[in-house]
């Protein structure tokens, strides 16, 4: 028994300790919106270039994203020349990054933002640019010269079996530089893809965040597929998330082409419950105000960034027909004893349907709560837990609440009553 206890103590105690990502990282990444657009003549506002990055840096500051917590600005794939320099070093595309990466890094840092970059652990990046394999040391030295703060290391063109050693080794080299660099691993995503069972204990020990599964695509179908997978596999993943190390269901689609406002609200709510990194990938110059408002929702960001760092779970689900069909309940415990509760409808038909949930279904303690709508459309209500909790959810939408226990207030009330009674009796 003692051995078992010690083992569980050790296995939960080990985690990457570089002082970074104590709450889920927040920022902006090129990939989901801008992919591998490299033709700046045809698509001057969309190509992966220093202009795009500088424009985004300016907007992250001027439009309140940095103030809201989005601090990392990252370039994903497609920033490199197709071949290394004669000295063996990575060379940024000369036409699209004419000032070089150190100058871009200085620009980003000058704005108060942090600089993220992308490479791949294999021979090539997923889009076919030079990968780090065989050049790990020189590439890390180069990244340190460019003063990057975040590295997403992808896993194309490498055997997933080699990742159990490869990713930790690369992490040790990063650590040895002495520069704190947030380490984003794609290690489990490639293993899950091959039906291997990733060692999440080891992953949490070596990475600040890790992509668990498929790339997200800009559609409701892709979003719900990822939500379903995270719900279905939560028992073997959720406990590995915590301050310094996070599961990553991939970028926010919010503000692009594929999600309605209701669907965008679903992603923001579920990502907050999942303690997921909040990585926007959207053109901040043209984003519509209703989407911007979702990304900047302070109460929801506060749930995502809650200091307890405990990943929430899908606690209730009904897949089939009938009453409450395709509804699900997601719950996250917060540091102050309150709960964030997302009621999601995967129904795409009809009108807003009303449904009612018992506190057993919601897995909430039996007590009175003050319930706040985090999208601020409903007034605050009090719920005692003795009757069902009523929600009315738009098709492919969400109701997202914070349940704050009223316990302390009630105890104070009883105390006051007792005091009054005592005085009357005396
Ligand atoms: C990487 O490229 C080298 C040189 O072409 C080759 O020998 C090696 O097998 C490749 N490794 C992988 C994992 O594809
Ligand atoms: C390197 O690892 C040590 C031990 O885990 C940690 O204390 C330190 O902060 C790390 N440094 C960097 C730069 O990651």
XYZ file of N, CA and C in Angstrom, residues 185-373:
567
model
N 4.193 20.521 -27.545
C 4.541 19.251 -28.193
C 3.356 18.712 -28.988
N 3.643 18.064 -30.098
C 2.593 17.383 -30.866
C 2.673 15.872 -30.697
N 3.519 15.452 -29.816
C 3.825 14.061 -29.484
C 2.588 13.159 -29.366
N 1.628 13.439 -28.465
C 0.513 12.488 -28.361
C -0.395 12.470 -29.588
N -0.516 13.596 -30.289
C -1.427 13.650 -31.444
C -1.047 12.592 -32.483
N 0.252 12.449 -32.738
C 0.685 11.478 -33.747
C 0.570 10.049 -33.228
N 0.712 9.878 -31.918
C 0.574 8.530 -31.350
C -0.894 8.110 -31.301
N -1.772 9.023 -30.886
C -3.208 8.722 -30.870
C -3.665 8.356 -32.285
N -3.119 9.061 -33.258
C -3.459 8.850 -34.653
C -3.123 7.434 -35.120
N -2.082 6.844 -34.506
C -1.678 5.477 -34.844
C -2.246 4.465 -33.841
N -3.275 4.907 -33.085
C -3.895 4.072 -32.050
C -2.909 3.586 -31.004
N -1.832 4.318 -30.802
C -0.962 4.032 -29.661
C -1.587 4.721 -28.447
N -1.225 4.288 -27.244
C -1.703 4.962 -26.041
C -0.570 5.821 -25.487
N -0.636 7.142 -25.699
C 0.479 7.996 -25.249
C 0.656 7.943 -23.730
N 1.873 8.101 -23.311
C 2.189 8.157 -21.885
C 2.033 9.609 -21.417
N 0.794 9.964 -21.034
C 0.527 11.360 -20.688
C 1.298 11.812 -19.448
N 1.628 10.856 -18.565
C 2.440 11.215 -17.397
C 3.786 11.765 -17.837
N 4.418 11.071 -18.765
C 5.717 11.514 -19.258
C 5.590 12.805 -20.078
N 4.521 12.902 -20.838
C 4.315 14.102 -21.660
C 4.187 15.344 -20.763
N 3.418 15.214 -19.669
C 3.235 16.343 -18.755
C 4.533 16.714 -18.039
N 5.417 15.743 -17.974
C 6.704 15.977 -17.319
C 7.648 16.769 -18.229
N 7.392 16.740 -19.534
C 8.346 17.330 -20.478
C 7.793 18.466 -21.332
N 6.481 18.661 -21.336
C 5.907 19.678 -22.232
C 4.979 20.612 -21.453
N 4.886 21.872 -21.877
C 3.943 22.806 -21.266
C 2.529 22.620 -21.805
N 2.433 22.219 -23.044
C 1.138 21.897 -23.633
C 1.389 20.903 -24.745
N 0.343 20.174 -25.078
C 0.509 19.157 -26.101
C -0.791 18.980 -26.850
N -0.663 18.917 -28.165
C -1.791 18.615 -29.021
C -2.105 17.129 -28.877
N -3.325 16.823 -28.417
C -3.686 15.430 -28.180
C -4.112 14.710 -29.441
N -4.733 15.461 -30.360
C -5.448 14.761 -31.432
C -5.449 15.586 -32.701
N -6.447 15.320 -33.568
C -6.491 15.910 -34.916
C -6.463 17.438 -34.919
N -6.003 17.980 -36.036
C -6.124 19.418 -36.286
C -7.595 19.808 -36.320
N -7.892 20.963 -35.774
C -9.246 21.472 -35.887
C -9.416 22.124 -37.265
N -10.618 21.982 -37.831
C -10.936 22.645 -39.104
C -12.069 23.627 -38.835
N -12.251 24.560 -39.767
C -13.181 25.660 -39.522
C -14.630 25.249 -39.790
N -15.166 24.387 -38.936
C -16.562 23.972 -39.103
C -17.122 23.457 -37.782
N -18.437 23.477 -37.681
C -19.139 22.934 -36.510
C -18.895 21.427 -36.421
N -18.852 20.761 -37.589
C -18.620 19.310 -37.587
C -17.267 18.996 -36.950
N -16.244 19.746 -37.303
C -14.908 19.501 -36.744
C -14.870 19.857 -35.255
N -15.473 20.975 -34.901
C -15.490 21.384 -33.491
C -16.157 20.312 -32.623
N -17.322 19.822 -33.055
C -18.019 18.841 -32.223
C -17.274 17.498 -32.214
N -16.613 17.172 -33.307
C -15.825 15.940 -33.346
C -14.710 15.996 -32.285
N -14.084 17.145 -32.190
C -13.006 17.305 -31.203
C -13.574 17.322 -29.780
N -14.686 18.027 -29.587
C -15.319 18.019 -28.259
C -15.701 16.601 -27.852
N -16.294 15.853 -28.789
C -16.714 14.481 -28.481
C -15.511 13.623 -28.109
N -14.430 13.792 -28.846
C -13.237 12.983 -28.564
C -12.657 13.335 -27.195
N -12.620 14.621 -26.875
C -12.095 15.000 -25.555
C -12.999 14.495 -24.440
N -14.312 14.519 -24.664
C -15.233 13.971 -23.671
C -15.073 12.460 -23.535
N -14.995 11.776 -24.668
C -14.914 10.312 -24.638
C -13.614 9.810 -24.004
N -12.552 10.590 -24.127
C -11.234 10.144 -23.641
C -10.763 10.888 -22.393
N -11.682 11.604 -21.746
C -11.270 12.465 -20.635
C -10.647 11.692 -19.470
N -11.093 10.453 -19.254
C -10.617 9.727 -18.074
C -9.116 9.451 -18.112
N -8.558 9.315 -19.310
C -7.125 9.059 -19.349
C -6.288 10.309 -19.657
N -6.958 11.456 -19.808
C -6.203 12.674 -20.129
C -6.324 13.795 -19.110
N -7.534 14.013 -18.606
C -7.814 15.247 -17.866
C -6.915 15.418 -16.639
N -6.635 14.319 -15.956
C -5.873 14.445 -14.707
C -4.428 14.887 -14.957
N -3.956 14.812 -16.187
C -2.574 15.224 -16.477
C -2.442 16.720 -16.715
N -3.563 17.407 -16.818
C -3.504 18.867 -16.968
C -3.330 19.509 -15.607
N -2.642 20.626 -15.569
C -2.464 21.368 -14.331
C -1.489 22.501 -14.578
N -1.257 23.346 -13.566
C -0.365 24.487 -13.773
C 0.991 24.065 -14.348
N 1.308 24.604 -15.536
C 2.570 24.282 -16.202
C 2.425 23.286 -17.329
N 1.279 22.597 -17.424
C 1.160 21.508 -18.414
C -0.309 21.258 -18.759
N -0.635 21.366 -20.060
C -2.043 21.400 -20.478
C -2.313 20.552 -21.700
N -3.479 19.902 -21.715
C -4.004 19.295 -22.936
C -4.415 20.412 -23.895
N -4.200 20.191 -25.192
C -4.497 21.235 -26.179
C -5.412 20.705 -27.288
N -6.712 21.075 -27.228
C -7.639 20.632 -28.280
C -7.512 21.429 -29.585
N -6.544 22.329 -29.661
C -6.208 23.100 -30.875
C -6.832 24.496 -30.872
N -6.570 25.228 -31.935
C -6.844 26.673 -31.980
C -8.329 27.032 -31.938
N -8.586 28.279 -31.567
C -9.954 28.813 -31.603
C -10.317 29.176 -33.043
N -11.493 28.733 -33.470
C -11.964 29.035 -34.836
C -12.690 30.379 -34.882
N -12.935 30.920 -33.720
C -13.839 32.067 -33.544
C -13.474 33.267 -34.433
N -14.465 33.731 -35.202
C -14.283 34.915 -36.043
C -14.004 34.594 -37.499
N -13.859 33.318 -37.832
C -13.601 32.949 -39.223
C -14.892 32.622 -39.968
N -14.880 31.596 -40.815
C -15.978 31.382 -41.759
C -16.966 30.299 -41.345
N -16.523 29.376 -40.491
C -17.276 28.142 -40.305
C -18.258 28.106 -39.155
N -18.140 28.988 -38.190
C -19.002 28.920 -37.003
C -19.939 30.118 -36.938
N -21.176 29.849 -36.545
C -22.102 30.933 -36.227
C -21.705 31.529 -34.881
N -22.364 32.606 -34.499
C -22.069 33.218 -33.198
C -22.358 32.220 -32.075
N -23.476 31.520 -32.155
C -23.795 30.526 -31.123
C -22.730 29.439 -31.060
N -22.292 28.971 -32.215
C -21.290 27.901 -32.247
C -19.939 28.400 -31.728
N -19.620 29.650 -32.029
C -18.379 30.234 -31.512
C -18.427 30.314 -29.984
N -19.613 30.619 -29.457
C -19.772 30.660 -27.995
C -19.577 29.280 -27.382
N -20.005 28.254 -28.105
C -19.793 26.886 -27.620
C -18.288 26.621 -27.484
N -17.527 26.965 -28.524
C -16.097 26.679 -28.442
C -15.439 27.428 -27.279
N -15.774 28.701 -27.114
C -15.152 29.480 -26.036
C -15.499 28.873 -24.670
N -16.750 28.461 -24.493
C -17.176 27.894 -23.212
C -16.495 26.559 -22.950
N -16.503 25.684 -23.940
C -15.938 24.348 -23.714
C -14.423 24.438 -23.553
N -13.771 25.331 -24.293
C -12.319 25.504 -24.117
C -12.003 26.044 -22.705
N -12.889 26.871 -22.180
C -12.690 27.367 -20.806
C -12.828 26.227 -19.809
N -13.818 25.376 -20.012
C -14.007 24.231 -19.109
C -12.815 23.278 -19.206
N -12.317 23.093 -20.415
C -11.203 22.150 -20.620
C -9.848 22.704 -20.175
N -9.814 23.929 -19.669
C -8.527 24.561 -19.333
C -7.589 24.479 -20.538
N -8.167 24.744 -21.711
C -7.405 24.632 -22.957
C -6.649 25.922 -23.237
N -5.492 25.815 -23.898
C -4.834 27.030 -24.386
C -5.816 27.804 -25.259
N -5.812 29.127 -25.139
C -6.696 29.960 -25.966
C -5.840 30.609 -27.040
N -5.744 29.928 -28.179
C -4.918 30.411 -29.273
C -5.827 30.812 -30.432
N -5.998 32.120 -30.576
C -6.832 32.625 -31.666
C -6.109 32.387 -32.989
N -6.871 32.312 -34.077
C -6.265 32.277 -35.400
C -7.278 32.919 -36.334
N -7.183 34.216 -36.449
C -8.229 34.987 -37.114
C -7.600 36.301 -37.554
N -8.185 36.890 -38.592
C -7.687 38.193 -39.033
C -8.249 39.273 -38.103
N -7.413 39.792 -37.238
C -7.886 40.762 -36.242
C -8.253 42.105 -36.882
N -7.832 42.298 -38.137
C -8.167 43.557 -38.816
C -9.608 43.560 -39.294
N -10.167 42.380 -39.530
C -11.513 42.337 -40.117
C -12.522 41.576 -39.268
N -12.127 41.119 -38.088
C -13.034 40.312 -37.251
C -14.284 41.122 -36.903
N -15.440 40.456 -36.961
C -16.686 41.157 -36.659
C -16.846 41.310 -35.140
N -17.500 42.417 -34.725
C -17.557 42.743 -33.291
C -18.177 41.654 -32.418
N -19.170 40.912 -32.953
C -19.821 39.903 -32.108
C -18.853 38.747 -31.785
N -17.894 38.500 -32.667
C -16.905 37.455 -32.391
C -15.798 37.988 -31.468
N -15.425 39.225 -31.715
C -14.416 39.863 -30.862
C -14.889 39.872 -29.404
N -16.168 40.152 -29.229
C -16.744 40.185 -27.887
C -16.615 38.820 -27.189
N -16.786 37.762 -27.941
C -16.646 36.417 -27.360
C -15.199 36.193 -26.919
N -14.257 36.537 -27.791
C -12.840 36.331 -27.471
C -12.397 37.169 -26.274
N -13.051 38.315 -26.087
C -12.624 39.220 -25.012
C -13.500 39.103 -23.757
N -14.356 38.091 -23.696
C -15.247 37.934 -22.528
C -14.413 37.645 -21.271
N -14.322 38.637 -20.415
C -13.431 38.558 -19.246
C -13.820 37.445 -18.277
N -15.119 37.254 -18.075
C -15.562 36.235 -17.115
C -15.230 34.835 -17.613
N -15.318 34.638 -18.908
C -15.018 33.322 -19.458
C -13.507 33.097 -19.475
N -12.754 34.132 -19.810
C -11.293 34.022 -19.731
C -10.880 33.691 -18.284
N -11.552 34.305 -17.315
C -11.221 34.029 -15.906
C -11.454 32.558 -15.561
N -12.496 31.965 -16.123
C -12.721 30.528 -15.912
C -11.566 29.743 -16.526
N -11.232 30.073 -17.769
C -10.140 29.366 -18.455
C -8.841 29.472 -17.657
N -8.590 30.655 -17.105
C -7.314 30.927 -16.436
C -7.375 30.632 -14.928
N -8.408 29.985 -14.460
C -8.550 29.768 -13.020
C -7.304 29.113 -12.427
N -6.849 29.679 -11.308
C -5.538 29.296 -10.762
C -5.475 27.854 -10.238
N -6.620 27.263 -9.928
C -6.602 25.865 -9.501
C -6.083 24.974 -10.638
N -6.357 25.370 -11.857
C -5.808 24.673 -13.027
C -6.343 23.273 -13.215
N -7.574 23.051 -12.773
C -8.142 21.717 -12.881
C -9.009 21.622 -14.134
N -8.643 20.713 -15.024
C -9.414 20.545 -16.258
C -10.805 20.020 -15.946
N -11.824 20.597 -16.580
C -13.190 20.151 -16.365
C -13.543 18.937 -17.209
N -14.739 18.422 -16.971
C -15.171 17.169 -17.598
C -16.562 17.305 -18.206
N -16.832 16.480 -19.185
C -18.211 16.318 -19.651
C -18.869 15.370 -18.649
N -19.824 15.880 -17.879
C -20.387 15.074 -16.787
C -21.726 14.442 -17.139
N -22.327 14.883 -18.216
C -23.627 14.326 -18.605
C -23.766 14.460 -20.109
N -24.402 13.436 -20.722
C -24.559 13.479 -22.177
C -25.727 12.600 -22.589
N -26.498 13.058 -23.549
C -27.516 12.202 -24.152
C -27.345 12.298 -25.656
N -27.037 11.155 -26.265
C -26.695 11.194 -27.691
C -27.923 11.055 -28.589
N -28.923 10.280 -28.127
C -29.973 9.850 -29.065
C -31.192 10.764 -29.054
N -32.330 10.221 -29.536
C -33.544 11.009 -29.717
C -34.271 11.241 -28.404
N -35.345 12.014 -28.501
C -36.220 12.196 -27.350
C -35.892 13.448 -26.582
N -36.470 13.470 -25.392
C -36.291 14.623 -24.529
C -34.794 14.833 -24.272
N -34.347 16.029 -24.337
C -32.953 16.408 -24.068
C -31.961 15.703 -25.009
N -32.414 15.365 -26.235
C -31.489 14.686 -27.141
C -30.341 15.609 -27.524
N -29.193 15.023 -27.659
C -27.963 15.714 -28.079
C -27.572 16.872 -27.156
N -27.984 16.806 -25.905
C -27.528 17.808 -24.948
C -26.384 17.224 -24.146
N -25.526 18.099 -23.644
C -24.459 17.637 -22.762
C -24.136 18.717 -21.743
N -23.589 18.277 -20.618
C -23.240 19.180 -19.534
C -21.753 19.036 -19.250
N -21.072 20.175 -19.262
C -19.634 20.207 -18.976
C -19.416 21.011 -17.697
N -18.543 20.517 -16.847
C -18.381 21.131 -15.531
C -16.913 21.306 -15.178
N -16.581 22.472 -14.639
C -15.204 22.690 -14.163
C -15.231 23.296 -12.773
N -14.449 22.699 -11.888
C -14.327 23.184 -10.516
C -13.321 24.335 -10.485
N -13.652 25.403 -9.760
C -12.779 26.577 -9.713
C -12.187 26.766 -8.315
N -11.149 27.579 -8.226
C -10.369 27.668 -6.984
C -11.181 28.180 -5.798
N -12.226 28.974 -6.063
C -12.993 29.565 -4.962
C -14.185 28.699 -4.558
N -14.218 27.445 -5.030
C -15.311 26.552 -4.638
C -16.531 26.666 -5.532
N -16.465 27.540 -6.525
C -17.590 27.633 -7.456
C -17.358 26.704 -8.647
N -18.359 26.614 -9.517
C -18.287 25.707 -10.661
C -18.685 26.439 -11.929
N -17.926 26.196 -12.998
C -18.335 26.676 -14.319
C -19.081 25.535 -14.981
N -20.303 25.820 -15.451
C -21.163 24.774 -16.014
C -21.606 25.186 -17.414
N -21.228 24.381 -18.402
C -21.643 24.659 -19.781
C -22.691 23.630 -20.206
N -23.825 24.125 -20.655
C -24.901 23.266 -21.175
C -24.896 23.425 -22.688
N -24.446 22.387 -23.382
C -24.249 22.476 -24.829
C -25.354 21.695 -25.533
N -25.856 22.260 -26.623
C -26.770 21.519 -27.479
C -26.089 21.245 -28.813
N -26.011 19.962 -29.158
C -25.484 19.620 -30.481
C -26.603 19.470 -31.502
N -27.827 19.767 -31.088
C -28.943 19.779 -32.053
C -28.791 20.964 -32.974
N -29.022 20.740 -34.265
C -28.894 21.854 -35.199
C -30.254 22.327 -35.696
N -31.322 21.618 -35.303
C -32.645 21.928 -35.828
C -33.443 22.769 -34.858
N -34.492 23.370 -35.401
C -35.553 23.909 -34.570
C -35.269 25.214 -33.881
N -35.729 25.264 -32.661
C -35.747 26.502 -31.887
C -35.007 26.234 -30.587
N -34.838 27.259 -29.755
C -34.245 26.967 -28.448
C -35.155 26.022 -27.669
N -34.598 24.894 -27.219
C -35.371 23.942 -26.427
C -35.043 24.111 -24.951
N -36.079 23.954 -24.117
C -35.864 24.041 -22.670
C -35.593 22.639 -22.126
N -34.759 22.562 -21.141
C -34.465 21.281 -20.506
C -34.184 21.536 -19.035
N -34.275 20.473 -18.262
C -34.085 20.616 -16.826
C -33.133 19.531 -16.336
N -32.270 19.890 -15.412
C -31.254 18.945 -14.914
C -31.280 18.886 -13.390
N -31.128 17.687 -12.869
C -31.036 17.531 -11.412
C -29.593 17.775 -10.979
N -29.404 17.993 -9.688
C -28.017 18.225 -9.294
C -27.171 16.958 -9.335
N -27.805 15.770 -9.290
C -27.019 14.548 -9.517
C -26.501 14.523 -10.956
N -27.378 14.874 -11.887
C -26.946 14.878 -13.292
C -25.815 15.874 -13.529
N -25.890 16.980 -12.822
C -24.855 18.010 -12.987
C -23.649 17.748 -12.088
N -23.751 16.725 -11.268
C -22.700 16.364 -10.306
C -22.296 17.563 -9.440
N -23.330 18.206 -8.914
C -23.089 19.342 -8.018
C -23.511 18.969 -6.602
N -22.813 19.481 -5.591
C -23.244 19.243 -4.214
C -24.613 19.862 -3.968
N -25.363 19.250 -3.034
C -26.712 19.768 -2.748
C -26.592 20.988 -1.844
N -26.760 22.131 -2.428
C -26.712 23.372 -1.671
C -27.280 24.476 -2.550
N -27.413 25.643 -1.982
C -27.959 26.745 -2.768
C -26.834 27.482 -3.487
N -27.080 27.778 -4.748
C -26.100 28.504 -5.555
C -26.686 29.810 -6.072
N -25.805 30.772 -6.222
C -26.150 31.956 -6.989
C -25.598 31.692 -8.389
N -26.456 31.808 -9.404
C -26.054 31.379 -10.747
C -25.934 32.582 -11.684
N -24.724 32.761 -12.226
C -24.446 33.889 -13.116
C -24.270 33.403 -14.551
N -24.979 34.026 -15.468
C -24.832 33.725 -16.895
C -23.558 34.426 -17.396
